[in-house]
mmCIF file of C-alpha atoms in Angstrom:
data_model
loop_
_atom_site.group_PDB
_atom_site.id
_atom_site.type_symbol
_atom_site.label_atom_id
_atom_site.label_comp_id
_atom_site.label_asym_id
_atom_site.label_seq_id
_atom_site.Cartn_x
_atom_site.Cartn_y
_atom_site.Cartn_z
ATOM 1 C CA MET H 16 0.000 0.000 0.000
ATOM 2 C CA LYS H 17 1.339 3.394 -1.014
ATOM 3 C CA PHE H 18 0.103 6.562 0.700
ATOM 4 C CA ASP H 19 0.938 10.125 1.664
ATOM 5 C CA TYR H 20 -0.826 11.714 4.642
ATOM 6 C CA HIS H 21 0.805 15.145 4.654
ATOM 7 C CA THR H 22 -0.016 17.518 1.782
ATOM 8 C CA HIS H 23 -0.901 21.195 1.538
ATOM 9 C CA HIS H 24 -2.419 23.453 -1.110
ATOM 10 C CA ASP H 25 -2.815 27.128 -1.971
ATOM 11 C CA ARG H 26 -5.286 28.006 0.821
ATOM 12 C CA CYS H 27 -2.464 28.148 3.373
ATOM 13 C CA GLY H 28 -0.722 30.926 1.463
ATOM 14 C CA HIS H 29 2.671 29.267 1.051
ATOM 15 C CA ALA H 30 1.902 26.196 -1.050
ATOM 16 C CA GLU H 31 1.322 25.891 -4.773
ATOM 17 C CA ASP H 32 -1.793 24.811 -6.668
ATOM 18 C CA CYS H 33 -5.208 23.413 -5.779
ATOM 19 C CA ILE H 34 -6.256 20.222 -3.996
ATOM 20 C CA ARG H 35 -7.210 18.508 -7.246
ATOM 21 C CA ALA H 36 -3.647 18.924 -8.529
ATOM 22 C CA TYR H 37 -2.311 17.000 -5.524
ATOM 23 C CA ILE H 38 -4.806 14.201 -6.052
ATOM 24 C CA GLU H 39 -3.904 13.958 -9.729
ATOM 25 C CA ALA H 40 -0.212 13.854 -8.791
ATOM 26 C CA ALA H 41 -0.937 11.033 -6.361
ATOM 27 C CA ILE H 42 -2.659 9.044 -9.109
ATOM 28 C CA GLU H 43 0.282 9.635 -11.457
ATOM 29 C CA ASN H 44 2.613 8.350 -8.740
ATOM 30 C CA HIS H 45 0.461 5.247 -8.212
ATOM 31 C CA LEU H 46 -0.608 6.030 -4.657
ATOM 32 C CA ASP H 47 -3.481 4.060 -3.138
ATOM 33 C CA MET H 48 -4.339 6.823 -0.657
ATOM 34 C CA ILE H 49 -3.795 10.566 -0.553
ATOM 35 C CA GLY H 50 -4.395 12.597 2.586
ATOM 36 C CA ILE H 51 -5.219 16.275 2.275
ATOM 37 C CA SER H 52 -3.988 18.069 5.390
ATOM 38 C CA ASP H 53 -3.621 21.797 4.969
ATOM 39 C CA HIS H 54 -2.697 24.091 7.846
ATOM 40 C CA SER H 55 -5.623 24.780 10.139
ATOM 41 C CA PRO H 56 -6.670 28.351 10.921
ATOM 42 C CA TYR H 57 -5.502 30.094 14.068
ATOM 43 C CA LEU H 58 -8.737 29.288 15.834
ATOM 44 C CA TYR H 59 -7.850 31.144 19.038
ATOM 45 C CA SER H 60 -7.617 34.483 17.263
ATOM 46 C CA GLU H 61 -10.481 36.949 16.965
ATOM 47 C CA GLU H 62 -9.137 37.782 13.513
ATOM 48 C CA ASP H 63 -10.496 35.712 10.641
ATOM 49 C CA HIS H 64 -7.111 35.441 8.907
ATOM 50 C CA LEU H 65 -4.350 36.037 11.428
ATOM 51 C CA PHE H 66 -1.357 34.984 9.316
ATOM 52 C CA PRO H 67 -2.360 34.816 5.627
ATOM 53 C CA GLY H 68 0.998 33.446 4.511
ATOM 54 C CA ILE H 69 0.984 30.592 7.018
ATOM 55 C CA ALA H 70 -2.520 29.158 7.377
ATOM 56 C CA MET H 71 -6.004 29.465 5.942
ATOM 57 C CA ALA H 72 -8.646 31.837 7.291
ATOM 58 C CA LYS H 73 -11.215 30.565 9.783
ATOM 59 C CA SER H 74 -13.956 31.333 7.263
ATOM 60 C CA HIS H 75 -12.179 29.123 4.700
ATOM 61 C CA PHE H 76 -12.160 25.962 6.802
ATOM 62 C CA PRO H 77 -15.767 24.839 6.113
ATOM 63 C CA GLN H 78 -15.127 25.450 2.401
ATOM 64 C CA TYR H 79 -11.989 23.327 2.644
ATOM 65 C CA ILE H 80 -13.915 20.473 4.269
ATOM 66 C CA LYS H 81 -16.654 20.652 1.631
ATOM 67 C CA GLU H 82 -14.169 20.609 -1.253
ATOM 68 C CA VAL H 83 -12.219 17.609 0.050
ATOM 69 C CA LEU H 84 -15.433 15.650 0.654
ATOM 70 C CA GLN H 85 -16.604 16.412 -2.880
ATOM 71 C CA LEU H 86 -13.269 15.297 -4.325
ATOM 72 C CA LYS H 87 -13.314 12.182 -2.136
ATOM 73 C CA GLU H 88 -16.608 11.230 -3.797
ATOM 74 C CA GLU H 89 -15.492 12.218 -7.294
ATOM 75 C CA TYR H 90 -12.288 10.158 -7.196
ATOM 76 C CA GLN H 91 -13.836 7.079 -5.612
ATOM 77 C CA GLY H 92 -12.574 4.030 -7.473
ATOM 78 C CA LYS H 93 -9.480 5.864 -8.718
ATOM 79 C CA ILE H 94 -7.798 6.722 -5.437
ATOM 80 C CA GLU H 95 -8.875 6.986 -1.806
ATOM 81 C CA VAL H 96 -8.937 10.626 -0.762
ATOM 82 C CA LEU H 97 -8.716 11.216 2.987
ATOM 83 C CA LEU H 98 -9.805 14.321 4.843
ATOM 84 C CA GLY H 99 -7.206 15.585 7.252
ATOM 85 C CA VAL H 100 -5.724 18.755 8.667
ATOM 86 C CA GLU H 101 -2.370 19.770 10.098
ATOM 87 C CA SER H 102 -3.021 21.545 13.354
ATOM 88 C CA ASP H 103 -0.728 23.550 15.564
ATOM 89 C CA PHE H 104 -0.673 22.421 19.169
ATOM 90 C CA PHE H 105 -1.225 25.146 21.736
ATOM 91 C CA PRO H 106 -1.836 23.577 25.182
ATOM 92 C CA GLU H 107 -3.803 26.574 26.399
ATOM 93 C CA HIS H 108 -6.227 26.275 23.450
ATOM 94 C CA ALA H 109 -6.319 22.474 23.090
ATOM 95 C CA GLU H 110 -9.890 22.022 24.289
ATOM 96 C CA MET H 111 -11.191 24.706 21.933
ATOM 97 C CA TYR H 112 -9.397 23.136 18.964
ATOM 98 C CA GLN H 113 -10.672 19.663 19.839
ATOM 99 C CA GLN H 114 -14.274 20.803 20.107
ATOM 100 C CA TYR H 115 -14.020 22.648 16.804
ATOM 101 C CA TYR H 116 -12.601 19.662 14.909
ATOM 102 C CA GLU H 117 -15.281 17.356 16.253
ATOM 103 C CA GLN H 118 -17.805 19.166 14.046
ATOM 104 C CA PHE H 119 -16.217 17.699 10.910
ATOM 105 C CA PRO H 120 -15.782 14.138 9.528
ATOM 106 C CA LEU H 121 -11.988 14.187 9.635
ATOM 107 C CA ASP H 122 -10.098 10.981 8.884
ATOM 108 C CA TYR H 123 -7.080 12.170 10.858
ATOM 109 C CA ILE H 124 -5.429 15.215 12.399
ATOM 110 C CA ILE H 125 -1.687 15.840 12.304
ATOM 111 C CA GLY H 126 -0.491 17.559 15.455
ATOM 112 C CA SER H 127 2.581 19.700 14.916
ATOM 113 C CA VAL H 128 4.511 21.829 17.362
ATOM 114 C CA HIS H 129 5.588 24.898 15.399
ATOM 115 C CA HIS H 130 6.098 27.304 18.316
ATOM 116 C CA VAL H 131 8.202 27.000 21.455
ATOM 117 C CA SER H 132 8.224 29.753 24.067
ATOM 118 C CA GLY H 133 6.370 32.029 21.690
ATOM 119 C CA LEU H 134 8.861 31.699 18.827
ATOM 120 C CA SER H 135 8.677 29.687 15.618
ATOM 121 C CA ILE H 136 10.845 26.578 15.680
ATOM 122 C CA PHE H 137 12.090 27.697 12.247
ATOM 123 C CA LYS H 138 13.218 31.143 13.404
ATOM 124 C CA ARG H 139 16.859 31.119 12.339
ATOM 125 C CA ASN H 140 18.240 33.421 15.026
ATOM 126 C CA ARG H 141 16.348 32.001 18.011
ATOM 127 C CA TRP H 142 19.482 30.096 19.068
ATOM 128 C CA GLU H 143 21.834 33.071 19.010
ATOM 129 C CA GLY H 144 23.320 33.986 22.379
ATOM 130 C CA LEU H 145 21.887 30.982 24.220
ATOM 131 C CA THR H 146 24.039 29.063 26.674
ATOM 132 C CA GLU H 147 24.321 25.294 26.345
ATOM 133 C CA LYS H 148 21.957 24.938 29.285
ATOM 134 C CA GLN H 149 19.399 27.229 27.647
ATOM 135 C CA LYS H 150 19.636 25.245 24.405
ATOM 136 C CA GLN H 151 18.997 22.051 26.351
ATOM 137 C CA GLU H 152 16.030 23.640 28.123
ATOM 138 C CA THR H 153 14.614 24.763 24.759
ATOM 139 C CA LYS H 154 14.849 21.232 23.386
ATOM 140 C CA GLU H 155 13.239 19.832 26.526
ATOM 141 C CA THR H 156 10.381 22.326 26.252
ATOM 142 C CA TYR H 157 9.876 21.297 22.621
ATOM 143 C CA TYR H 158 9.648 17.602 23.464
ATOM 144 C CA ASP H 159 7.452 18.282 26.464
ATOM 145 C CA LEU H 160 4.980 19.984 24.110
ATOM 146 C CA ILE H 161 5.101 17.002 21.751
ATOM 147 C CA GLY H 162 4.423 14.711 24.700
ATOM 148 C CA GLN H 163 1.480 16.870 25.728
ATOM 149 C CA SER H 164 0.142 16.751 22.177
ATOM 150 C CA ALA H 165 0.277 12.947 22.279
ATOM 151 C CA LYS H 166 -1.692 12.880 25.522
ATOM 152 C CA SER H 167 -4.252 15.456 24.373
ATOM 153 C CA GLY H 168 -6.397 12.950 22.469
ATOM 154 C CA ILE H 169 -6.738 15.372 19.556
ATOM 155 C CA PHE H 170 -4.266 13.853 17.100
ATOM 156 C CA GLN H 171 -3.741 10.632 15.196
ATOM 157 C CA ILE H 172 -0.375 11.617 13.703
ATOM 158 C CA LEU H 173 2.412 13.693 15.225
ATOM 159 C CA GLY H 174 4.170 15.805 12.611
ATOM 160 C CA HIS H 175 7.921 16.107 12.014
ATOM 161 C CA ILE H 176 8.962 15.499 15.620
ATOM 162 C CA ASP H 177 12.508 16.799 15.248
ATOM 163 C CA ALA H 178 11.765 19.659 12.852
ATOM 164 C CA MET H 179 13.366 22.134 15.230
ATOM 165 C CA LYS H 180 16.653 21.062 13.643
ATOM 166 C CA GLY H 181 15.443 22.532 10.326
ATOM 167 C CA TYR H 182 17.551 25.692 10.403
ATOM 168 C CA TYR H 183 19.720 24.589 13.325
ATOM 169 C CA PRO H 184 21.211 21.143 12.553
ATOM 170 C CA ALA H 185 23.139 21.172 15.857
ATOM 171 C CA PHE H 186 19.767 20.689 17.558
ATOM 172 C CA SER H 187 20.171 16.950 17.019
ATOM 173 C CA THR H 188 23.366 16.859 19.081
ATOM 174 C CA ILE H 189 21.849 18.484 22.171
ATOM 175 C CA GLN H 190 21.732 15.716 24.752
ATOM 176 C CA THR H 191 18.623 15.281 26.890
ATOM 177 C CA GLU H 192 16.525 12.451 28.257
ATOM 178 C CA ALA H 193 13.419 14.333 27.139
ATOM 179 C CA VAL H 194 13.415 12.616 23.746
ATOM 180 C CA ASP H 195 13.138 9.104 25.192
ATOM 181 C CA LYS H 196 10.614 10.301 27.746
ATOM 182 C CA THR H 197 8.439 11.709 24.966
ATOM 183 C CA LEU H 198 8.734 8.567 22.823
ATOM 184 C CA LYS H 199 7.629 6.465 25.814
ATOM 185 C CA THR H 200 4.600 8.727 26.165
ATOM 186 C CA ILE H 201 3.722 8.477 22.466
ATOM 187 C CA SER H 202 3.931 4.684 22.576
ATOM 188 C CA GLN H 203 1.050 4.564 25.054
ATOM 189 C CA TYR H 204 -1.457 5.903 22.517
ATOM 190 C CA GLU H 205 -2.996 4.689 19.242
ATOM 191 C CA ILE H 206 -1.185 7.329 17.246
ATOM 192 C CA ALA H 207 1.857 7.444 14.967
ATOM 193 C CA ILE H 208 4.786 9.690 14.203
ATOM 194 C CA GLU H 209 5.358 10.559 10.570
ATOM 195 C CA ILE H 210 8.468 10.135 8.504
ATOM 196 C CA ASN H 211 8.391 13.495 6.782
ATOM 197 C CA THR H 212 10.602 13.919 3.716
ATOM 198 C CA SER H 213 10.556 17.719 3.620
ATOM 199 C CA GLY H 214 13.649 18.135 5.787
ATOM 200 C CA LYS H 215 15.777 18.199 2.662
ATOM 201 C CA ASN H 216 14.285 21.634 1.953
ATOM 202 C CA LYS H 217 15.857 23.018 5.134
ATOM 203 C CA ASP H 218 19.460 23.468 6.258
ATOM 204 C CA CYS H 219 19.446 20.147 8.114
ATOM 205 C CA GLY H 220 18.775 18.071 4.982
ATOM 206 C CA GLY H 221 17.368 14.547 5.135
ATOM 207 C CA TRP H 222 14.104 13.540 6.755
ATOM 208 C CA TYR H 223 12.244 14.206 9.981
ATOM 209 C CA PRO H 224 12.970 12.395 12.204
ATOM 210 C CA ALA H 225 16.599 11.357 11.900
ATOM 211 C CA ASP H 226 17.560 7.672 11.877
ATOM 212 C CA GLU H 227 18.786 7.790 15.481
ATOM 213 C CA LEU H 228 15.398 8.998 16.650
ATOM 214 C CA LEU H 229 13.625 6.384 14.510
ATOM 215 C CA GLU H 230 15.746 3.681 16.134
ATOM 216 C CA ARG H 231 14.661 4.940 19.559
ATOM 217 C CA ALA H 232 11.043 5.045 18.371
ATOM 218 C CA LEU H 233 11.270 1.388 17.327
ATOM 219 C CA PHE H 234 12.774 0.505 20.707
ATOM 220 C CA HIS H 235 9.862 2.143 22.503
ATOM 221 C CA GLY H 236 7.229 0.602 20.229
ATOM 222 C CA VAL H 237 6.122 3.822 18.534
ATOM 223 C CA ALA H 238 4.151 3.397 15.297
ATOM 224 C CA VAL H 239 5.248 5.277 12.177
ATOM 225 C CA THR H 240 3.534 6.549 9.048
ATOM 226 C CA PHE H 241 4.516 8.539 5.949
ATOM 227 C CA GLY H 242 3.995 12.145 4.895
ATOM 228 C CA SER H 243 5.850 14.118 2.253
ATOM 229 C CA ASP H 244 4.708 17.515 3.596
ATOM 230 C CA ALA H 245 4.256 18.461 -0.054
ATOM 231 C CA HIS H 246 3.720 22.140 -0.758
ATOM 232 C CA THR H 247 3.802 21.512 -4.493
ATOM 233 C CA PRO H 248 2.156 18.629 -6.393
ATOM 234 C CA LYS H 249 5.466 17.329 -7.724
ATOM 235 C CA ARG H 250 6.472 16.313 -4.174
ATOM 236 C CA VAL H 251 3.456 14.073 -3.494
ATOM 237 C CA GLY H 252 4.752 10.681 -2.347
ATOM 238 C CA ASP H 253 8.312 12.008 -2.484
ATOM 239 C CA GLU H 254 10.847 9.313 -1.498
ATOM 240 C CA PHE H 255 8.155 6.899 -0.321
ATOM 241 C CA GLU H 256 10.107 3.834 -1.486
ATOM 242 C CA GLU H 257 13.351 5.110 0.051
ATOM 243 C CA VAL H 258 11.627 5.623 3.406
ATOM 244 C CA GLN H 259 10.049 2.185 3.200
ATOM 245 C CA LYS H 260 13.446 0.605 2.529
ATOM 246 C CA ARG H 261 15.170 2.506 5.343
ATOM 247 C CA LEU H 262 12.483 1.611 7.868
ATOM 248 C CA LYS H 263 12.960 -2.070 7.050
ATOM 249 C CA GLU H 264 16.718 -1.680 7.548
ATOM 250 C CA ILE H 265 16.146 -0.065 10.933
ATOM 251 C CA GLY H 266 13.905 -2.959 11.933
ATOM 252 C CA PHE H 267 10.325 -1.790 11.418
ATOM 253 C CA ARG H 268 7.976 -4.392 9.959
ATOM 254 C CA GLU H 269 4.779 -2.363 9.593
ATOM 255 C CA TRP H 270 3.464 1.158 9.512
ATOM 256 C CA ALA H 271 0.208 2.943 10.180
ATOM 257 C CA TYR H 272 -2.588 4.340 8.071
ATOM 258 C CA PHE H 273 -5.803 6.014 9.181
ATOM 259 C CA ARG H 274 -9.489 6.242 8.336
ATOM 260 C CA LYS H 275 -12.141 7.999 10.413
ATOM 261 C CA LYS H 276 -9.547 8.612 13.140
ATOM 262 C CA LYS H 277 -8.868 4.908 13.574
ATOM 263 C CA ARG H 278 -5.367 3.513 13.235
ATOM 264 C CA TYR H 279 -4.666 0.443 11.119
ATOM 265 C CA MET H 280 -1.331 -1.268 10.567
ATOM 266 C CA THR H 281 -0.008 -2.733 7.320
ATOM 267 C CA GLU H 282 3.214 -4.480 6.364
ATOM 268 C CA LEU H 283 6.039 -2.362 5.015
#
């Protein structure tokens, strides 16, 4: 089975082309399933469109749901289209987000931590001037938030769980027990972490998460799934076979897919 659970489109303001183009690309690449998972609105904000270049407007979300459901029906028999969303995780707003999502027939929700201590994880200069202890504390805060997102009950997939290395590759070398602690937490729930192939577009290169973290995930019994994080149709399913091969080498024997928020496992 070939699938991709992490794709975006032009509603978010920083991806190319429409949803249909991603579905067509998935068919061309012989995928069995394509998940549509654009960035959710900033639901906590009183503004309709808080950050136009980052996520869709609140008023756009019902339109997004309607379009994906229509395309799901239209492409039935050609490819399975799944309705998802990539959602930021803000602990202080978690209940509000959960209640909002429950209104819609989502197949899955990707929970991604994009902000730590009020700053984007991709902010290039956030590490400047920090002591080694402060860097360690930042990493621990990041993984604590990921652990909280796992326990929240909102998400089926946890997105790019070492993406903080994106513009700071040295992030991976910061030693802390927080990573193993978080993986142990994740393993207690019927969720999965994604292997996200978009890391090559950042300074760190490669995938999220790194092999070392995947080895620890296997040790702790954490399930994995696949998402390209495509922001252009040409990246749909990007490096699927390479990820599949590497997971087998690491020792994984199966990975997860989702329908109607239920996790299923299939052989690699």
